[in-house]
PDB file of C-alpha atoms in Angstrom:
ATOM      1  CA  MET Y 752     -78.640 -55.788-116.895  1.00 54.00           C
ATOM      2  CA  ALA Y 753     -78.518 -53.796-120.137  1.00 54.00           C
ATOM      3  CA  ASP Y 754     -79.960 -50.768-118.316  1.00 58.00           C
ATOM      4  CA  GLN Y 755     -77.299 -51.107-115.615  1.00 54.00           C
ATOM      5  CA  PHE Y 756     -74.556 -51.218-118.244  1.00 54.00           C
ATOM      6  CA  ALA Y 757     -76.036 -48.141-119.906  1.00 57.00           C
ATOM      7  CA  ARG Y 758     -75.784 -46.225-116.637  1.00 60.00           C
ATOM      8  CA  VAL Y 759     -72.243 -47.362-115.876  1.00 59.00           C
ATOM      9  CA  VAL Y 760     -70.574 -47.138-119.294  1.00 62.00           C
ATOM     10  CA  PRO Y 761     -70.564 -43.318-119.732  1.00 63.00           C
ATOM     11  CA  LYS Y 762     -68.826 -42.904-116.376  1.00 64.00           C
ATOM     12  CA  VAL Y 763     -66.235 -45.573-117.178  1.00 63.00           C
ATOM     13  CA  ILE Y 764     -65.527 -44.146-120.632  1.00 67.00           C
ATOM     14  CA  SER Y 765     -65.119 -40.629-119.241  1.00 66.00           C
ATOM     15  CA  GLU Y 766     -62.639 -41.965-116.655  1.00 66.00           C
ATOM     16  CA  ILE Y 767     -60.667 -43.768-119.366  1.00 66.00           C
ATOM     17  CA  ARG Y 768     -60.500 -40.671-121.552  1.00 61.00           C
ATOM     18  CA  ALA Y 769     -59.605 -38.463-118.604  1.00 62.00           C
ATOM     19  CA  SER Y 770     -56.647 -40.733-117.887  1.00 62.00           C
ATOM     20  CA  GLU Y 771     -55.347 -39.987-121.391  1.00 58.00           C
ATOM     21  CA  THR Y 772     -55.221 -36.210-120.943  1.00 56.00           C
ATOM     22  CA  PRO Y 773     -51.757 -34.602-120.671  1.00 55.00           C
ATOM     23  CA  HIS Y 774     -50.290 -34.112-117.216  1.00 52.00           C
ATOM     24  CA  SER Y 775     -51.019 -30.770-115.628  1.00 47.00           C
ATOM     25  CA  SER Y 776     -48.445 -28.087-115.135  1.00 45.00           C
ATOM     26  CA  VAL Y 777     -48.293 -29.110-111.469  1.00 44.00           C
ATOM     27  CA  ASP Y 778     -47.004 -32.539-112.524  1.00 49.00           C
ATOM     28  CA  SER Y 779     -44.348 -30.944-114.694  1.00 46.00           C
ATOM     29  CA  LYS Y 780     -42.982 -29.080-111.686  1.00 41.00           C
ATOM     30  CA  VAL Y 781     -42.273 -32.297-109.788  1.00 42.00           C
ATOM     31  CA  GLU Y 782     -38.528 -32.594-109.437  1.00 47.00           C
ATOM     32  CA  ALA Y 783     -37.066 -35.370-111.576  1.00 51.00           C
ATOM     33  CA  ARG Y 784     -35.613 -38.230-109.581  1.00 50.00           C
ATOM     34  CA  LYS Y 785     -31.872 -38.462-109.592  1.00 50.00           C
ATOM     35  CA  PRO Y 786     -30.530 -41.361-111.666  1.00 52.00           C
ATOM     36  CA  VAL Y 787     -29.474 -44.384-109.640  1.00 55.00           C
ATOM     37  CA  SER Y 788     -26.205 -46.094-110.468  1.00 76.00           C
ATOM     38  CA  PHE Y 789     -26.899 -49.594-111.768  1.00 86.00           C
ATOM     39  CA  ASN Y 790     -24.939 -52.810-111.550  1.00 86.00           C
ATOM     40  CA  PHE Y 791     -25.735 -56.509-111.756  1.00 89.00           C
ATOM     41  CA  LYS Y 792     -25.414 -56.915-107.984  1.00 90.00           C
ATOM     42  CA  HIS Y 793     -28.241 -54.424-107.551  1.00 89.00           C
ATOM     43  CA  PHE Y 794     -30.256 -56.256-110.208  1.00 94.00           C
ATOM     44  CA  SER Y 795     -29.678 -59.593-108.435  1.00 94.00           C
ATOM     45  CA  SER Y 796     -30.818 -58.139-105.117  1.00 94.00           C
ATOM     46  CA  CYS Y 797     -34.280 -57.736-106.690  1.00 94.00           C
ATOM     47  CA  ASN Y 798     -34.476 -61.554-106.978  1.00 95.00           C
ATOM     48  CA  PRO Y 799     -34.929 -61.975-110.739  1.00 96.00           C
ATOM     49  CA  LYS Y 800     -36.582 -65.238-111.688  1.00 96.00           C
ATOM     50  CA  PRO Y 801     -34.230 -67.685-113.487  1.00 97.00           C
ATOM     51  CA  PHE Y 802     -35.066 -68.892-116.990  1.00 97.00           C
ATOM     52  CA  THR Y 803     -34.199 -72.405-118.167  1.00 96.00           C
ATOM     53  CA  GLY Y 804     -36.010 -72.655-121.515  1.00 95.00           C
ATOM     54  CA  ASN Y 805     -37.356 -76.084-120.572  1.00 94.00           C
ATOM     55  CA  ASP Y 806     -40.933 -75.278-119.595  1.00 92.00           C
ATOM     56  CA  GLY Y 807     -42.651 -74.191-122.796  1.00 88.00           C
ATOM     57  CA  VAL Y 808     -43.644 -70.917-124.374  1.00 89.00           C
ATOM     58  CA  THR Y 809     -46.276 -69.955-121.802  1.00 86.00           C
ATOM     59  CA  ALA Y 810     -43.696 -70.200-119.028  1.00 91.00           C
ATOM     60  CA  MET Y 811     -41.379 -68.041-121.123  1.00 93.00           C
ATOM     61  CA  LEU Y 812     -44.039 -65.351-121.511  1.00 89.00           C
ATOM     62  CA  GLU Y 813     -44.631 -65.395-117.768  1.00 91.00           C
ATOM     63  CA  TRP Y 814     -40.871 -65.040-117.303  1.00 96.00           C
ATOM     64  CA  PHE Y 815     -40.859 -62.028-119.665  1.00 95.00           C
ATOM     65  CA  ASP Y 816     -43.474 -60.369-117.442  1.00 92.00           C
ATOM     66  CA  SER Y 817     -41.505 -61.211-114.313  1.00 95.00           C
ATOM     67  CA  ILE Y 818     -38.145 -59.989-115.603  1.00 97.00           C
ATOM     68  CA  GLU Y 819     -39.648 -56.726-116.843  1.00 95.00           C
ATOM     69  CA  VAL Y 820     -40.982 -56.056-113.350  1.00 95.00           C
ATOM     70  CA  THR Y 821     -37.421 -56.649-112.129  1.00 96.00           C
ATOM     71  CA  PHE Y 822     -36.152 -54.134-114.708  1.00 96.00           C
ATOM     72  CA  ILE Y 823     -38.474 -51.541-113.189  1.00 95.00           C
ATOM     73  CA  ASN Y 824     -37.642 -52.370-109.568  1.00 94.00           C
ATOM     74  CA  SER Y 825     -33.891 -52.330-110.231  1.00 94.00           C
ATOM     75  CA  GLU Y 826     -34.117 -49.266-112.530  1.00 94.00           C
ATOM     76  CA  CYS Y 827     -32.241 -51.169-115.203  1.00 95.00           C
ATOM     77  CA  PRO Y 828     -31.341 -48.920-118.169  1.00 95.00           C
ATOM     78  CA  ASP Y 829     -32.465 -50.049-121.614  1.00 95.00           C
ATOM     79  CA  GLU Y 830     -28.943 -50.694-122.880  1.00 95.00           C
ATOM     80  CA  LEU Y 831     -28.275 -53.182-120.060  1.00 96.00           C
ATOM     81  CA  LYS Y 832     -31.535 -55.149-120.157  1.00 96.00           C
ATOM     82  CA  THR Y 833     -30.206 -57.905-122.426  1.00 97.00           C
ATOM     83  CA  ARG Y 834     -27.021 -58.273-120.375  1.00 96.00           C
ATOM     84  CA  SER Y 835     -28.969 -58.386-117.100  1.00 96.00           C
ATOM     85  CA  ALA Y 836     -31.737 -60.730-118.250  1.00 97.00           C
ATOM     86  CA  THR Y 837     -29.387 -63.245-119.852  1.00 97.00           C
ATOM     87  CA  GLY Y 838     -27.380 -63.232-116.629  1.00 96.00           C
ATOM     88  CA  VAL Y 839     -30.110 -65.359-115.008  1.00 97.00           C
ATOM     89  CA  PHE Y 840     -30.237 -67.954-117.809  1.00 97.00           C
ATOM     90  CA  GLN Y 841     -29.761 -71.564-116.758  1.00 97.00           C
ATOM     91  CA  ALA Y 842     -29.695 -75.034-118.353  1.00 96.00           C
ATOM     92  CA  ARG Y 843     -30.876 -75.056-121.991  1.00 96.00           C
ATOM     93  CA  ALA Y 844     -31.299 -71.260-122.116  1.00 97.00           C
ATOM     94  CA  LEU Y 845     -27.717 -70.720-120.962  1.00 97.00           C
ATOM     95  CA  GLU Y 846     -26.394 -73.175-123.560  1.00 98.00           C
ATOM     96  CA  TRP Y 847     -28.349 -71.363-126.282  1.00 97.00           C
ATOM     97  CA  TRP Y 848     -27.126 -67.923-125.197  1.00 98.00           C
ATOM     98  CA  THR Y 849     -23.522 -69.128-124.988  1.00 97.00           C
ATOM     99  CA  ASN Y 850     -23.823 -70.323-128.578  1.00 97.00           C
ATOM    100  CA  GLU Y 851     -25.324 -66.981-129.657  1.00 97.00           C
ATOM    101  CA  ARG Y 852     -22.375 -65.142-128.080  1.00 97.00           C
ATOM    102  CA  ASN Y 853     -19.935 -67.439-129.832  1.00 97.00           C
ATOM    103  CA  ILE Y 854     -21.599 -66.769-133.184  1.00 96.00           C
ATOM    104  CA  ARG Y 855     -22.106 -63.023-132.809  1.00 96.00           C
ATOM    105  CA  SER Y 856     -19.253 -62.124-130.404  1.00 96.00           C
ATOM    106  CA  ASN Y 857     -19.885 -60.878-126.877  1.00 95.00           C
ATOM    107  CA  GLU Y 858     -19.932 -57.257-127.975  1.00 96.00           C
ATOM    108  CA  LEU Y 859     -22.635 -57.697-130.621  1.00 97.00           C
ATOM    109  CA  ALA Y 860     -24.699 -60.143-128.547  1.00 97.00           C
ATOM    110  CA  TYR Y 861     -24.931 -57.796-125.590  1.00 97.00           C
ATOM    111  CA  ALA Y 862     -25.583 -54.860-127.920  1.00 96.00           C
ATOM    112  CA  LEU Y 863     -28.927 -56.435-128.891  1.00 97.00           C
ATOM    113  CA  THR Y 864     -31.938 -54.527-127.632  1.00 97.00           C
ATOM    114  CA  TRP Y 865     -34.246 -56.310-125.237  1.00 96.00           C
ATOM    115  CA  GLU Y 866     -36.957 -56.495-127.927  1.00 94.00           C
ATOM    116  CA  GLU Y 867     -34.475 -58.104-130.335  1.00 96.00           C
ATOM    117  CA  THR Y 868     -33.438 -60.591-127.663  1.00 97.00           C
ATOM    118  CA  LYS Y 869     -37.052 -61.531-126.966  1.00 94.00           C
ATOM    119  CA  ALA Y 870     -37.637 -62.095-130.681  1.00 91.00           C
ATOM    120  CA  LEU Y 871     -34.615 -64.432-130.829  1.00 95.00           C
ATOM    121  CA  MET Y 872     -35.919 -66.296-127.792  1.00 95.00           C
ATOM    122  CA  MET Y 873     -39.304 -66.731-129.469  1.00 91.00           C
ATOM    123  CA  ASP Y 874     -37.609 -68.253-132.508  1.00 90.00           C
ATOM    124  CA  GLU Y 875     -35.603 -70.632-130.323  1.00 93.00           C
ATOM    125  CA  PHE Y 876     -38.081 -71.646-127.645  1.00 92.00           C
ATOM    126  CA  CYS Y 877     -41.329 -71.593-129.639  1.00 87.00           C
ATOM    127  CA  PRO Y 878     -40.794 -74.083-132.493  1.00 82.00           C
ATOM    128  CA  PRO Y 879     -43.174 -74.150-135.496  1.00 83.00           C
ATOM    129  CA  HIS Y 880     -45.238 -77.131-134.316  1.00 84.00           C
ATOM    130  CA  GLU Y 881     -45.950 -75.433-130.986  1.00 84.00           C
ATOM    131  CA  GLN Y 882     -46.740 -72.163-132.731  1.00 85.00           C
ATOM    132  CA  ARG Y 883     -49.360 -73.940-134.871  1.00 89.00           C
ATOM    133  CA  LYS Y 884     -51.059 -75.248-131.732  1.00 90.00           C
ATOM    134  CA  LEU Y 885     -51.118 -71.775-130.262  1.00 90.00           C
ATOM    135  CA  GLU Y 886     -52.563 -70.338-133.485  1.00 92.00           C
ATOM    136  CA  GLU Y 887     -55.420 -72.851-133.213  1.00 94.00           C
ATOM    137  CA  GLU Y 888     -55.949 -71.885-129.575  1.00 93.00           C
ATOM    138  CA  PHE Y 889     -56.030 -68.209-130.495  1.00 95.00           C
ATOM    139  CA  TRP Y 890     -58.737 -68.693-133.130  1.00 93.00           C
ATOM    140  CA  VAL Y 891     -61.155 -70.159-130.554  1.00 95.00           C
ATOM    141  CA  LEU Y 892     -60.095 -68.126-127.513  1.00 96.00           C
ATOM    142  CA  LYS Y 893     -63.067 -66.721-125.588  1.00 96.00           C
ATOM    143  CA  GLN Y 894     -63.822 -65.482-122.090  1.00 96.00           C
ATOM    144  CA  ILE Y 895     -65.095 -68.314-119.914  1.00 95.00           C
ATOM    145  CA  GLY Y 896     -67.661 -67.307-117.328  1.00 93.00           C
ATOM    146  CA  ASP Y 897     -66.705 -64.176-115.417  1.00 93.00           C
ATOM    147  CA  ASP Y 898     -62.931 -64.636-115.618  1.00 95.00           C
ATOM    148  CA  ASN Y 899     -62.077 -61.607-117.726  1.00 95.00           C
ATOM    149  CA  LEU Y 900     -58.588 -61.310-116.246  1.00 95.00           C
ATOM    150  CA  ALA Y 901     -57.614 -64.804-117.435  1.00 95.00           C
ATOM    151  CA  TYR Y 902     -59.015 -64.098-120.906  1.00 96.00           C
ATOM    152  CA  THR Y 903     -57.212 -60.766-121.251  1.00 96.00           C
ATOM    153  CA  THR Y 904     -53.925 -62.192-119.965  1.00 92.00           C
ATOM    154  CA  ARG Y 905     -54.004 -65.116-122.386  1.00 92.00           C
ATOM    155  CA  PHE Y 906     -55.078 -62.843-125.249  1.00 95.00           C
ATOM    156  CA  LYS Y 907     -52.043 -60.607-124.678  1.00 92.00           C
ATOM    157  CA  GLN Y 908     -49.722 -63.617-124.514  1.00 88.00           C
ATOM    158  CA  LEU Y 909     -51.019 -65.083-127.765  1.00 91.00           C
ATOM    159  CA  CYS Y 910     -50.847 -61.696-129.510  1.00 91.00           C
ATOM    160  CA  PHE Y 911     -47.136 -61.715-128.739  1.00 86.00           C
ATOM    161  CA  ILE Y 912     -46.642 -65.310-129.934  1.00 86.00           C
ATOM    162  CA  VAL Y 913     -48.726 -65.116-133.137  1.00 87.00           C
ATOM    163  CA  PRO Y 914     -48.787 -61.397-134.016  1.00 88.00           C
ATOM    164  CA  HIS Y 915     -49.495 -62.143-137.685  1.00 89.00           C
ATOM    165  CA  LEU Y 916     -53.054 -63.120-136.703  1.00 91.00           C
ATOM    166  CA  VAL Y 917     -53.714 -59.597-135.390  1.00 92.00           C
ATOM    167  CA  SER Y 918     -51.460 -57.631-137.713  1.00 90.00           C
ATOM    168  CA  THR Y 919     -53.375 -54.333-137.411  1.00 93.00           C
ATOM    169  CA  PRO Y 920     -54.852 -52.503-134.397  1.00 94.00           C
ATOM    170  CA  ASP Y 921     -58.367 -52.953-135.795  1.00 94.00           C
ATOM    171  CA  ARG Y 922     -57.910 -56.715-136.158  1.00 95.00           C
ATOM    172  CA  LYS Y 923     -56.611 -56.957-132.608  1.00 95.00           C
ATOM    173  CA  LYS Y 924     -59.554 -54.983-131.213  1.00 95.00           C
ATOM    174  CA  SER Y 925     -62.052 -57.009-133.224  1.00 95.00           C
ATOM    175  CA  LYS Y 926     -60.543 -60.338-132.140  1.00 96.00           C
ATOM    176  CA  TYR Y 927     -60.579 -59.367-128.471  1.00 96.00           C
ATOM    177  CA  ILE Y 928     -64.140 -58.006-128.519  1.00 96.00           C
ATOM    178  CA  ASN Y 929     -65.468 -61.081-130.326  1.00 95.00           C
ATOM    179  CA  GLY Y 930     -64.207 -63.272-127.479  1.00 96.00           C
ATOM    180  CA  LEU Y 931     -66.206 -61.390-124.837  1.00 95.00           C
ATOM    181  CA  PRO Y 932     -69.691 -62.333-123.571  1.00 94.00           C
ATOM    182  CA  PRO Y 933     -72.428 -60.894-125.847  1.00 92.00           C
ATOM    183  CA  SER Y 934     -73.683 -58.266-123.380  1.00 87.00           C
ATOM    184  CA  MET Y 935     -70.169 -56.850-122.883  1.00 93.00           C
ATOM    185  CA  ARG Y 936     -69.372 -57.128-126.587  1.00 93.00           C
ATOM    186  CA  ASP Y 937     -72.305 -54.971-127.671  1.00 91.00           C
ATOM    187  CA  THR Y 938     -71.543 -52.302-125.077  1.00 92.00           C
ATOM    188  CA  ILE Y 939     -67.849 -52.055-125.991  1.00 94.00           C
ATOM    189  CA  GLU Y 940     -68.555 -51.903-129.714  1.00 93.00           C
ATOM    190  CA  ALA Y 941     -70.995 -49.035-129.085  1.00 92.00           C
ATOM    191  CA  ALA Y 942     -68.324 -47.166-127.085  1.00 92.00           C
ATOM    192  CA  LYS Y 943     -66.040 -46.962-130.171  1.00 91.00           C
ATOM    193  CA  LEU Y 944     -62.819 -46.726-128.180  1.00 93.00           C
ATOM    194  CA  ASP Y 945     -59.607 -45.995-130.069  1.00 91.00           C
ATOM    195  CA  SER Y 946     -57.021 -48.162-128.314  1.00 94.00           C
ATOM    196  CA  ILE Y 947     -56.916 -51.799-127.246  1.00 95.00           C
ATOM    197  CA  GLU Y 948     -55.749 -50.733-123.770  1.00 95.00           C
ATOM    198  CA  ASP Y 949     -58.919 -48.663-123.324  1.00 95.00           C
ATOM    199  CA  ILE Y 950     -60.956 -51.676-124.417  1.00 96.00           C
ATOM    200  CA  TYR Y 951     -59.173 -53.882-121.851  1.00 96.00           C
ATOM    201  CA  ARG Y 952     -60.022 -51.394-119.110  1.00 95.00           C
ATOM    202  CA  LEU Y 953     -63.665 -51.035-120.111  1.00 95.00           C
ATOM    203  CA  ALA Y 954     -64.056 -54.819-120.374  1.00 95.00           C
ATOM    204  CA  ALA Y 955     -62.612 -55.290-116.881  1.00 95.00           C
ATOM    205  CA  SER Y 956     -64.969 -52.653-115.468  1.00 94.00           C
ATOM    206  CA  LEU Y 957     -68.031 -54.122-117.173  1.00 94.00           C
ATOM    207  CA  ASN Y 958     -67.061 -57.591-116.008  1.00 94.00           C
ATOM    208  CA  ASN Y 959     -66.766 -56.414-112.407  1.00 93.00           C
ATOM    209  CA  ASN Y 960     -70.250 -54.933-112.680  1.00 91.00           C
ATOM    210  CA  ARG Y 961     -71.578 -58.235-114.038  1.00 87.00           C
ATOM    211  CA  VAL Y 962     -70.132 -60.084-111.067  1.00 88.00           C
ATOM    212  CA  ARG Y 963     -71.590 -57.601-108.570  1.00 89.00           C
ATOM    213  CA  ASP Y 964     -75.005 -57.754-110.265  1.00 84.00           C
ATOM    214  CA  LYS Y 965     -75.032 -61.553-110.038  1.00 84.00           C
ATOM    215  CA  GLN Y 966     -74.053 -61.459-106.393  1.00 83.00           C
ATOM    216  CA  ALA Y 967     -76.782 -58.909-105.647  1.00 82.00           C
ATOM    217  CA  ALA Y 968     -79.383 -60.984-107.515  1.00 79.00           C
ATOM    218  CA  ASN Y 969     -78.361 -64.190-105.725  1.00 77.00           C
ATOM    219  CA  PRO Y 970     -77.362 -63.236-102.172  1.00 74.00           C
ATOM    220  CA  VAL Y 971     -76.071 -65.937 -99.877  1.00 64.00           C
ATOM    221  CA  PRO Y 972     -78.982 -66.777 -97.522  1.00 65.00           C
ATOM    222  CA  SER Y 973     -78.249 -65.956 -93.905  1.00 62.00           C
ATOM    223  CA  LYS Y 974     -79.353 -68.195 -91.061  1.00 59.00           C
ATOM    224  CA  PRO Y 975     -82.186 -66.942 -88.822  1.00 58.00           C
ATOM    225  CA  ALA Y 976     -81.032 -65.554 -85.486  1.00 54.00           C
ATOM    226  CA  ASN Y 977     -82.930 -68.200 -83.492  1.00 58.00           C
ATOM    227  CA  GLN Y 978     -81.211 -70.974 -85.496  1.00 58.00           C
ATOM    228  CA  ILE Y 979     -77.776 -69.495 -84.771  1.00 52.00           C
ATOM    229  CA  THR Y 980     -78.653 -69.230 -81.029  1.00 55.00           C
ATOM    230  CA  GLN Y 981     -79.923 -72.824 -80.968  1.00 59.00           C
ATOM    231  CA  GLN Y 982     -76.726 -74.125 -82.626  1.00 59.00           C
ATOM    232  CA  SER Y 983     -74.616 -72.164 -80.143  1.00 56.00           C
ATOM    233  CA  ASN Y 984     -76.530 -73.652 -77.199  1.00 57.00           C
ATOM    234  CA  ASN Y 985     -76.192 -77.157 -78.636  1.00 60.00           C
ATOM    235  CA  ASN Y 986     -72.427 -76.690 -79.034  1.00 59.00           C
ATOM    236  CA  ARG Y 987     -72.115 -75.534 -75.411  1.00 60.00           C
ATOM    237  CA  GLY Y 988     -74.132 -78.554 -74.271  1.00 55.00           C
ATOM    238  CA  LYS Y 989     -71.805 -80.910 -76.180  1.00 56.00           C
ATOM    239  CA  LYS Y 990     -68.764 -79.300 -74.599  1.00 52.00           C
ATOM    240  CA  ARG Y 991     -70.208 -79.763 -71.057  1.00 55.00           C
ATOM    241  CA  LYS Y 992     -70.870 -83.449 -71.752  1.00 53.00           C
ATOM    242  CA  GLN Y 993     -67.337 -83.947 -73.048  1.00 55.00           C
ATOM    243  CA  SER Y 994     -65.810 -82.214 -70.031  1.00 51.00           C
ATOM    244  CA  ASN Y 995     -67.967 -84.188 -67.518  1.00 55.00           C
ATOM    245  CA  PRO Y 996     -67.918 -87.851 -68.662  1.00 52.00           C
ATOM    246  CA  VAL Y 997     -70.115 -90.262 -66.688  1.00 46.00           C
TER     247      VAL Y 997
END
């Protein structure tokens, strides 16, 4: 398997680095899209997911991902992201936001950037005792089996919740790599990639190769042709008996 990784890695790394090169002059000639007028009705038509604040911090992180997709689909401008996102608050989240507006005033509350709003939500909906549990989870987080996507997704979520545990880019890269299977870990360390995003991409590619190699080494046995024919004949015989009862 190490030899297979050695053949694949240079190609993957070159693809990753090629994706980082500046756009060509042809790209720069593409006509810029005309700005689309935005309003909350248009935002609502993209079916934003409501947020209640009752389902824990993991559900909140999943909601962050969902609402940011809605920002893209609705072409929501940065200065209206807080106003739009808080417009789908319900239950406990709505009560909290109403209180924030009463304290700050509507003008200052809606002037918060989306990043500032997310930070306030983390303070409110991720209390210290839950944060301690998530810190403990982060320390032991590792990839289980071949599920690299689940590992990477959870790693990103926990980096957002407990950023003080990966306070520098090097610490983040080291923590992620140490949670990978040994064969992938050694290969990625040898690649010496600069960004965590490049490491995510290389890990996903290596993991896909691992899965394919296992499938190739352990193919699902196929039934002999004569066995398939015999089963087919038996099934036809059963059907004739059922259709012609004695």
